[in-house]
CSV table of C-alpha atoms and ligand atoms in Angstrom, one decimal:
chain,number,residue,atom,x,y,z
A,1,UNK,CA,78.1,103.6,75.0
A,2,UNK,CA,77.1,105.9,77.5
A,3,UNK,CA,78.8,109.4,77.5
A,4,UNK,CA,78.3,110.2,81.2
A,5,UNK,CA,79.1,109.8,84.9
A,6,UNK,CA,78.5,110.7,88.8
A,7,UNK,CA,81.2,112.9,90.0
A,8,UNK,CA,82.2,114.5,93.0
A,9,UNK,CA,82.7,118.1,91.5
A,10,UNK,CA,83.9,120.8,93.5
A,11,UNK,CA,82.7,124.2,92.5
A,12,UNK,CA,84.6,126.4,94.7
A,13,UNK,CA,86.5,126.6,98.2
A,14,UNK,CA,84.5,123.9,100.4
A,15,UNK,CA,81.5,123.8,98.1
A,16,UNK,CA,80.7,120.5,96.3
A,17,UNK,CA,78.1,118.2,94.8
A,18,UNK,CA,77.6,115.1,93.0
A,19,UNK,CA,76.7,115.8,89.7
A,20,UNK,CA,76.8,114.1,85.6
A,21,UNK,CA,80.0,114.9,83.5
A,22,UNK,CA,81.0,113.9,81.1
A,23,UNK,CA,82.8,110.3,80.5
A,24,UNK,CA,86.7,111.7,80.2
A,25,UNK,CA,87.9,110.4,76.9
A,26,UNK,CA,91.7,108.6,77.1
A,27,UNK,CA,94.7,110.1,75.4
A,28,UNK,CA,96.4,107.4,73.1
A,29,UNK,CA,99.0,107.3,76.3
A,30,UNK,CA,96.3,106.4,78.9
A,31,UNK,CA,94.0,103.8,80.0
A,32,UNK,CA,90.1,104.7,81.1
A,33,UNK,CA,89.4,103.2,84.7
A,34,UNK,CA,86.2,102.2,86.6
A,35,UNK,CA,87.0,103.3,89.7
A,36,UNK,CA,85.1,100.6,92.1
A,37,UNK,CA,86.7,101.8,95.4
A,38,UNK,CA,88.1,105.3,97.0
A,39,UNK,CA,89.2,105.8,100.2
A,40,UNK,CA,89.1,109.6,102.1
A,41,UNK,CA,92.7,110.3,102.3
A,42,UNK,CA,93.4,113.1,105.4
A,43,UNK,CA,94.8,115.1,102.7
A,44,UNK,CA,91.4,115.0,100.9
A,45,UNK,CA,89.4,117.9,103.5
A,46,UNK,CA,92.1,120.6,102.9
A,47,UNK,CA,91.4,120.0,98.6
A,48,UNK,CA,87.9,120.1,99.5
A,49,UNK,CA,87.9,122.8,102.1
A,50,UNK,CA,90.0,124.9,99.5
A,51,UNK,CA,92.7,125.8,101.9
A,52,UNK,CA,95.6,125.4,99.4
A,53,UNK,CA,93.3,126.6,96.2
A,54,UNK,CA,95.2,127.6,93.4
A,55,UNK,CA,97.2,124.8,93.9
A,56,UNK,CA,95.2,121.7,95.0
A,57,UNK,CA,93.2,122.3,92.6
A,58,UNK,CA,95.0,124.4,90.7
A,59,UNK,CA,90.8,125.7,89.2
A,60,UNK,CA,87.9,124.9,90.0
A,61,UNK,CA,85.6,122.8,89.2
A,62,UNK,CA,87.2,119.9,89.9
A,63,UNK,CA,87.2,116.2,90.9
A,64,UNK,CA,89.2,115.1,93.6
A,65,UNK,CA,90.4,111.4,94.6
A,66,UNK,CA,93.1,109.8,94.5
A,67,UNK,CA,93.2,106.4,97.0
A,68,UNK,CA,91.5,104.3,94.4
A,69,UNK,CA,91.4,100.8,92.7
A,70,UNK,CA,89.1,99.4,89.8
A,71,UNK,CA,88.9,98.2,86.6
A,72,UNK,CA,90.6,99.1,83.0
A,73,UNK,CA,87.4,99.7,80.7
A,74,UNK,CA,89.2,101.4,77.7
A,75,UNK,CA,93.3,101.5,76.2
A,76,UNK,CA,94.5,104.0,74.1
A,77,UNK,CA,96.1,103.1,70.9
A,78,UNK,CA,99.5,103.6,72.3
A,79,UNK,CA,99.2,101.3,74.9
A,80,UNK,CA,100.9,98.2,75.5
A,81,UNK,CA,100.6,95.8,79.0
A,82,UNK,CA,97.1,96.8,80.2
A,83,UNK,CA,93.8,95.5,78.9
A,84,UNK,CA,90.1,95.3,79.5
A,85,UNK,CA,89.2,93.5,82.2
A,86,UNK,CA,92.5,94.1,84.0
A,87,UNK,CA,92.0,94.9,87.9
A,88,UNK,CA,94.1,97.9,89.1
A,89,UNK,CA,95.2,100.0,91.8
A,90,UNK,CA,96.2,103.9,91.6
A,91,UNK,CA,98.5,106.2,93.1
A,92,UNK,CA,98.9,109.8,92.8
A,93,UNK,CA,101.8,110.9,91.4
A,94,UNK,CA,103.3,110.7,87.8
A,95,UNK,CA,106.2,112.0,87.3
A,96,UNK,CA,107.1,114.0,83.4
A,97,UNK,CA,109.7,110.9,82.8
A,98,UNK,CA,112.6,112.7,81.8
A,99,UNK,CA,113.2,116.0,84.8
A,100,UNK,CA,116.7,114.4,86.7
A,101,UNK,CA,114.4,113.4,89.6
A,102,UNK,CA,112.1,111.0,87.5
A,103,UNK,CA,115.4,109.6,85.5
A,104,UNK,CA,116.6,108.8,89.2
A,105,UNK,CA,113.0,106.7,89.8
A,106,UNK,CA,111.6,110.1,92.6
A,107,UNK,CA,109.0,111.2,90.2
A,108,UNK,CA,107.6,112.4,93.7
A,109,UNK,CA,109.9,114.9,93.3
A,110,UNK,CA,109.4,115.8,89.8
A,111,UNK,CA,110.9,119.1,88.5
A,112,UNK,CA,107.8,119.7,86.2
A,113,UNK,CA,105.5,119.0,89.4
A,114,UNK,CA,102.4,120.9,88.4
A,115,UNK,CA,103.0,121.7,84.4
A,116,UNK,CA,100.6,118.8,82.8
A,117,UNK,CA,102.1,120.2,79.2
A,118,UNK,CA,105.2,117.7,80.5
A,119,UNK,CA,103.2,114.6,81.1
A,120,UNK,CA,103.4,115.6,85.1
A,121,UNK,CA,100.0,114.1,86.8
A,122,UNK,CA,99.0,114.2,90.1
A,123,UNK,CA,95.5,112.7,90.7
A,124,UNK,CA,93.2,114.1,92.5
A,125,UNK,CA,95.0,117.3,93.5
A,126,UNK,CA,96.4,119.0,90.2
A,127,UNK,CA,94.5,116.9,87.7
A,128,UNK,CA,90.8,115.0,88.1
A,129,UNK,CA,91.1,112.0,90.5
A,130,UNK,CA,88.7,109.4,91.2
A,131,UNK,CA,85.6,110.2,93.3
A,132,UNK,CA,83.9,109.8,90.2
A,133,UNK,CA,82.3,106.8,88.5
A,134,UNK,CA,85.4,106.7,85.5
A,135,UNK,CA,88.7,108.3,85.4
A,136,UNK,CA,91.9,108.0,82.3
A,137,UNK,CA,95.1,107.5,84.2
A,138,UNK,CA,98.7,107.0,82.8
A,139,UNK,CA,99.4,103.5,83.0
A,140,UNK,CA,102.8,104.5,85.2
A,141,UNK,CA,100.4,105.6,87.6
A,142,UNK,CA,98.5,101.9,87.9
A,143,UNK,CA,99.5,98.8,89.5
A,144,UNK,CA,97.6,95.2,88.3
A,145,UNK,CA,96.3,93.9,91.5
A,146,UNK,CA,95.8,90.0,91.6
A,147,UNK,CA,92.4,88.3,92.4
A,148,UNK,CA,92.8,87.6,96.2
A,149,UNK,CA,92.8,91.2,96.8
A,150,UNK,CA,89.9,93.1,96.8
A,151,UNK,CA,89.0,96.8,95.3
A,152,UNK,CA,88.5,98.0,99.1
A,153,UNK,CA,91.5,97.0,100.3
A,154,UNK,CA,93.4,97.8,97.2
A,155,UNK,CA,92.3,101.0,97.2
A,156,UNK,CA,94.6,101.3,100.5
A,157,UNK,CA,97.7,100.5,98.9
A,158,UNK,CA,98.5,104.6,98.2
A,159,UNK,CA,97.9,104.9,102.0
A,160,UNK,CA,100.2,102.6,103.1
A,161,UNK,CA,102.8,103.8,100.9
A,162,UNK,CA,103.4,106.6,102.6
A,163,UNK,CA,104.3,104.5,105.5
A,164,UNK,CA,106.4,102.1,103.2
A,165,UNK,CA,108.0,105.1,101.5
A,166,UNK,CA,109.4,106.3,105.0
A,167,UNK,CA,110.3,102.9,106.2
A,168,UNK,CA,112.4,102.5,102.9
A,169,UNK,CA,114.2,105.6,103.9
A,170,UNK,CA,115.2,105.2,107.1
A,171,UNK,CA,115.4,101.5,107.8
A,172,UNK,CA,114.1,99.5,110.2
A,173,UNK,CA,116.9,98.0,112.6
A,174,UNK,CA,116.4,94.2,112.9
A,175,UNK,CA,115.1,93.4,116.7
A,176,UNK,CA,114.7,97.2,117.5
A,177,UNK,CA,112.6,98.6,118.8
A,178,UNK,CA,110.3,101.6,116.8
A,179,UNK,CA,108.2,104.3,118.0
A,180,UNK,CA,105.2,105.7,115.8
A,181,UNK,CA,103.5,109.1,116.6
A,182,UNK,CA,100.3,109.7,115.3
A,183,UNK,CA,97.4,106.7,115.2
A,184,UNK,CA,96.1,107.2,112.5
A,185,UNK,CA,95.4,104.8,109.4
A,186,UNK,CA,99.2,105.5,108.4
A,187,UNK,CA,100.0,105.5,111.8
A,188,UNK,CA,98.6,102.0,112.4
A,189,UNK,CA,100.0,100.7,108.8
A,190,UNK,CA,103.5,102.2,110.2
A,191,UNK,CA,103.1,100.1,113.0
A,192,UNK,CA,102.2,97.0,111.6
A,193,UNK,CA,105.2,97.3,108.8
A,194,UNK,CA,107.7,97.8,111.5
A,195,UNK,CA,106.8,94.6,112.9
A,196,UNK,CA,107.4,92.9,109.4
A,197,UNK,CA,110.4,94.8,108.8
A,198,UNK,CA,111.8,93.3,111.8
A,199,UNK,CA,111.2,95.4,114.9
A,200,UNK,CA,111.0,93.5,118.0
A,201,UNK,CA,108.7,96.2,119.7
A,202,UNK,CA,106.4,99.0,118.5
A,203,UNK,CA,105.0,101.7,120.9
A,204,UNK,CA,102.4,104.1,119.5
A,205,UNK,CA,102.1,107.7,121.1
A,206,UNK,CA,98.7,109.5,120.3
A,207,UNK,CA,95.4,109.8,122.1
A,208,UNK,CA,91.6,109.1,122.7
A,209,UNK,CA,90.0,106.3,120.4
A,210,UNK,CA,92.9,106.0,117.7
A,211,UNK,CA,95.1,105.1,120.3
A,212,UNK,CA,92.8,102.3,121.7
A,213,UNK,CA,92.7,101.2,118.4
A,214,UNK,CA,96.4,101.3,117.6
A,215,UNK,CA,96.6,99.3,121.3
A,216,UNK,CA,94.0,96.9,119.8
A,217,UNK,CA,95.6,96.2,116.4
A,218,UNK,CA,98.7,94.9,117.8
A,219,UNK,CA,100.8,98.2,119.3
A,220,UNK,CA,103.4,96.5,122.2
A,221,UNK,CA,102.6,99.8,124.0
A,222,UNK,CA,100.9,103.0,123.8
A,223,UNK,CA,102.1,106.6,125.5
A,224,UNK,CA,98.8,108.8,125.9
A,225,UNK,CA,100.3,112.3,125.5
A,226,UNK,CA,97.5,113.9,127.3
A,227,UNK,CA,98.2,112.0,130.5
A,228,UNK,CA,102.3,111.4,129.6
A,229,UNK,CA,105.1,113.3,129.2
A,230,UNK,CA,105.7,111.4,126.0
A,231,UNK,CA,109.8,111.8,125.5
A,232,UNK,CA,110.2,110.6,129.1
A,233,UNK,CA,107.2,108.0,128.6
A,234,UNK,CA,109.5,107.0,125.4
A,235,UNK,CA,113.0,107.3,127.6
A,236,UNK,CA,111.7,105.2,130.8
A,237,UNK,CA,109.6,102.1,128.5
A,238,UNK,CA,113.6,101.9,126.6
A,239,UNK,CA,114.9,101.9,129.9
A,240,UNK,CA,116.6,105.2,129.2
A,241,UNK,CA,117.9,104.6,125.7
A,242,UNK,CA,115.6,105.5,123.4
A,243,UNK,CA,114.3,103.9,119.9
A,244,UNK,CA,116.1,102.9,117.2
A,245,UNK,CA,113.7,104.3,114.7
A,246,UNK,CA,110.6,107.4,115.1
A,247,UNK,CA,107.7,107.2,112.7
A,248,UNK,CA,106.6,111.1,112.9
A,249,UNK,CA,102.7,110.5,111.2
A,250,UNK,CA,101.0,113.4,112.7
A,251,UNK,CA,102.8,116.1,111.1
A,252,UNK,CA,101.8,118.2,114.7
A,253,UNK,CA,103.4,121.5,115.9
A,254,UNK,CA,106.2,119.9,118.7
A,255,UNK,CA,106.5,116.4,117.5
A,256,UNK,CA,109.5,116.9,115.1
A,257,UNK,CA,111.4,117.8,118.7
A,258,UNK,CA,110.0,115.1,120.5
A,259,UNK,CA,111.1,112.7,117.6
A,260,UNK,CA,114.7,113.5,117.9
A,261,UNK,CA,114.4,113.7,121.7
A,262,UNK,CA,113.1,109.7,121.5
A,263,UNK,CA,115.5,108.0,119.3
A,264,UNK,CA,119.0,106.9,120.9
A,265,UNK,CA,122.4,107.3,119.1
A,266,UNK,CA,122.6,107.3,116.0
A,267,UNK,CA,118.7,107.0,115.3
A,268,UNK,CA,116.9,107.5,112.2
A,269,UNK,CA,113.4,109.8,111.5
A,270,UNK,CA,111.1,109.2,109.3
A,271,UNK,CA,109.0,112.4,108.8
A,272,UNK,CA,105.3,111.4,107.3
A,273,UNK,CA,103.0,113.5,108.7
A,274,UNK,CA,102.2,116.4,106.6
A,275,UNK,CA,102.7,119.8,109.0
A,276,UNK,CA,100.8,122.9,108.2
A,277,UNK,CA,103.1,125.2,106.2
A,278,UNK,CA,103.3,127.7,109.0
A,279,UNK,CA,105.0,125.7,111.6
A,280,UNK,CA,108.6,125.7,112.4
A,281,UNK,CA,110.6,123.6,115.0
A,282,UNK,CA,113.0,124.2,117.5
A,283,UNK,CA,115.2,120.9,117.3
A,284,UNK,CA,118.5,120.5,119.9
A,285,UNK,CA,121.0,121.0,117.1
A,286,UNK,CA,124.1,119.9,119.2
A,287,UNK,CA,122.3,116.4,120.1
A,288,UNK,CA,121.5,115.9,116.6
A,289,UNK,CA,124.9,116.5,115.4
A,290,UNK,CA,126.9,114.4,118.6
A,291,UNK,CA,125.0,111.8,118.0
A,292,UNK,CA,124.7,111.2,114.3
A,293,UNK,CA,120.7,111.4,114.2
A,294,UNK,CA,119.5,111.0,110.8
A,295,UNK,CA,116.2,113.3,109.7
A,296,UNK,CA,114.5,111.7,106.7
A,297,UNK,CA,111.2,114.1,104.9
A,298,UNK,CA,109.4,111.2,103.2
A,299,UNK,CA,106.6,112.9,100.1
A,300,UNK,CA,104.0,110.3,99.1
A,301,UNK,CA,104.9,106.6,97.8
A,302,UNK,CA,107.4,106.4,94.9
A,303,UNK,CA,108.0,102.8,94.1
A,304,UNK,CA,106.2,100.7,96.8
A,305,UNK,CA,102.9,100.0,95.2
A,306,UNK,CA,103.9,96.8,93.7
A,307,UNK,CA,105.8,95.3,96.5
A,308,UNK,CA,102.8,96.5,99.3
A,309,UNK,CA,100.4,94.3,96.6
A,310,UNK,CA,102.4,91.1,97.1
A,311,UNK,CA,102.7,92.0,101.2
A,312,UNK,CA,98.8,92.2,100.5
A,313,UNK,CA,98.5,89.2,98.3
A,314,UNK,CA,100.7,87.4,100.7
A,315,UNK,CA,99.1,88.0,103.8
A,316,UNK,CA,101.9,89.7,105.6
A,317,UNK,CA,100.2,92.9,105.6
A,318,UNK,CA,96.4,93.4,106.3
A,319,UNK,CA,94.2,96.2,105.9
A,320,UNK,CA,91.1,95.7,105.2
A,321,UNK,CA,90.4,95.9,109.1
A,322,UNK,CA,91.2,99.5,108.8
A,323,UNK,CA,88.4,100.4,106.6
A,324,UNK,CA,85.2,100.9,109.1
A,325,UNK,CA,82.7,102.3,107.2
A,326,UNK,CA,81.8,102.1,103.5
A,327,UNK,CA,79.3,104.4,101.4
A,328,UNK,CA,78.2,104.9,97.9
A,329,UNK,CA,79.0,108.1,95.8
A,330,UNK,CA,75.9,109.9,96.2
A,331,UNK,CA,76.4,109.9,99.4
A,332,UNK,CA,79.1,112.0,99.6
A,333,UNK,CA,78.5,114.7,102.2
A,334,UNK,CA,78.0,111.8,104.9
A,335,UNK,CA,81.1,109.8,104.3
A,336,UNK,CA,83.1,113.3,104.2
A,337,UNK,CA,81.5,114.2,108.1
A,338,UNK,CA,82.1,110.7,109.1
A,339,UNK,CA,85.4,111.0,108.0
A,340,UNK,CA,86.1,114.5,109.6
A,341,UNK,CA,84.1,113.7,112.4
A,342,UNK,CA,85.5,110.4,113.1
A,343,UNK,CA,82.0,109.5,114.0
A,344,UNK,CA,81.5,106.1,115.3
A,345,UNK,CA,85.8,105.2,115.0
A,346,UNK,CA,85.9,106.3,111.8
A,347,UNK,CA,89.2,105.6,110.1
A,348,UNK,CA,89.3,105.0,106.8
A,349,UNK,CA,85.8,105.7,104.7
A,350,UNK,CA,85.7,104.1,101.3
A,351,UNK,CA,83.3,105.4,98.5
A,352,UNK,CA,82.1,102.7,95.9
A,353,UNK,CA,80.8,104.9,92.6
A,354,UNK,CA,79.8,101.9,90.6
A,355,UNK,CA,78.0,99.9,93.5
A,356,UNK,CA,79.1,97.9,96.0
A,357,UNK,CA,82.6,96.0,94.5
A,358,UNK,CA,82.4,92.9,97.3
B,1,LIG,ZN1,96.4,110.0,100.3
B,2,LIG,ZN1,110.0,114.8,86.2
């Protein structure tokens, strides 16, 4: 049995190489991965950057990760429901088990967030993730994924719960009509779920290319806010009404206000975007109170994984077409700029450590 692996280690604030480590050895509790597919998650530059360092990571060096599917390779001896051979996809969070949060099933809220003594994990931003060739993940954090789904795509399933997560939240009124800000791979998943969900009509506000695409994949109009006013853009295409439901996935300065400002009476927000800690919005408290507008934060994707598998597995939801570029682990530094870039459309990158999976 081989002992080691490729990893993406970082080694301090923005500085990182691909490097051997050692194989991590599974706790009796956890299951030892192959990790076939990882996609760049926008959260994934700030952990590399070190923006938020002493906190995502928590030390360096570390290996980050987290949008991953692949293969069970090893089980503990305290495991029961998983075996070799098993195909899986990951998500992020895992809660302690037993904090008031996690008993109520929002381990994403977990009291003991950050304190791996409890059993608290979170993947690829407090504890090792999976842009490495093998990773041991508790089996609460997995999700068997069946054959007709592959490792790329799977390894979208944490991205579009963040958009499922939301939706769950708020609601999505039956023959309404929704309005997603922000374009990008959430964005665009937001989009499409509304549609299943039940919205009659989906506009998408956002700019340049990611718009395009969102207008391409299926948006039933698009508000450039460059060139529009978008509330008014919003107001006058709802023939002065509003939306029933707002999709907030950009998590920029101004859009929280121009959310509320969109929806009609008694609207809903779902707030996925993830704003830089520094900003603070001015929201028209009166309007929100007279007419009952419901605010909704939405943290990662508690509890969606296995239903967004059988959307997959069913064919109601696609991603696959989201993924535009694919490269292997070594090369690293080029997916990263391709991602950051958006070089060439670049929405989501996947990384294949153990070779090309399809
Ligand atoms: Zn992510
Ligand atoms: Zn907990």
């Amino acid at each position: 049995m081989i002992d080691e692996m490729d990893a993406l280690v970082l080694t301090g604030p923005g500085a990182f190489e691909v490097r051997r480590v050692p194989i991590p050895t599974p706790e009796p509790d956890e299951v030892l991965c192959k990790v076939r597919a990882v996609a760049i998650c926008g959260s994934d530059p700030e952990i590399i950057r070190g923006e938020r360092a002493g906190i995502w990571p928590p030390a360096y060096p570390f290996i980050p990760g987290h949008e991953w599917a692949g293969e069970v390779v090893a089980v503990g001896g305290a495991i029961h429901g998983f075996r070799v051979g098993d195909r899986v996809a990951g998500q992020a969070h895992k809660g302690c088990g037993f904090c008031d949060e996690c008993l109520a099933g929002r381990y994403n809220l977990c009291k003991n967030y950050g304190k791996p003594g409890t059993g608290h994990r979170h993947y690829g931003f407090v504890n090792n993730g999976a842009y490495a060739q093998y990773n041991a993940y508790s089996p609460k954090s997995l999700t068997p994924i069946t054959n007709e789904v592959g490792f790329r795509e799977a390894a979208l399933i944490d991205t579009a719960g963040g958009a499922m997560h939301a939706m769950k939240l708020t609601g999505v009124t039956l023959g309404g009509t929704v309005v997603v800000i922000g374009p990008g791979p959430i964005g665009i998943i937001a989009m499409r779920a509304a549609k299943f969900l039940g919205a009659s009509r989906v506009i998408v506000v956002g700019r340049g290319e990611r718009l395009q695409t969102a207008s391409r994949l299926g948006a039933d109009a698009v508000v450039n806010f460059e060139t529009d006013e978008p509330v008014s853009a919003i107001r006058s295409l709802t023939g002065g009404t509003g939306v029933n439901e707002a999709f907030e996935c950009s998590g920029a300065k101004g859009s929280l206000c121009q959310a509320v400002e969109m929806v009609r009476r008694g609207g809903r927000i779902g707030l996925v975007g993830i704003p830089d800690e520094a900003i603070r919005e001015e929201i028209p408290f009166r309007y929100v109170v007279s007419n009952e507008i419901t605010i909704c934060g939405s943290r990662a994707n508690p509890n969606v994984s296995g239903p967004i598998l059988s959307l997959l597995a069913g064919g109601v939801l696609k991603l696959r077409d989201l993924i535009t570029h694919v490269f292997p682990l070594s090369e690293f530094r080029s997916a990263f700029e391709t991602f950051i870039e958006r070089r060439d459309g670049a929405l989501k990158v996947v990384i294949e450590p153990n070779g090309a999976c399809e």
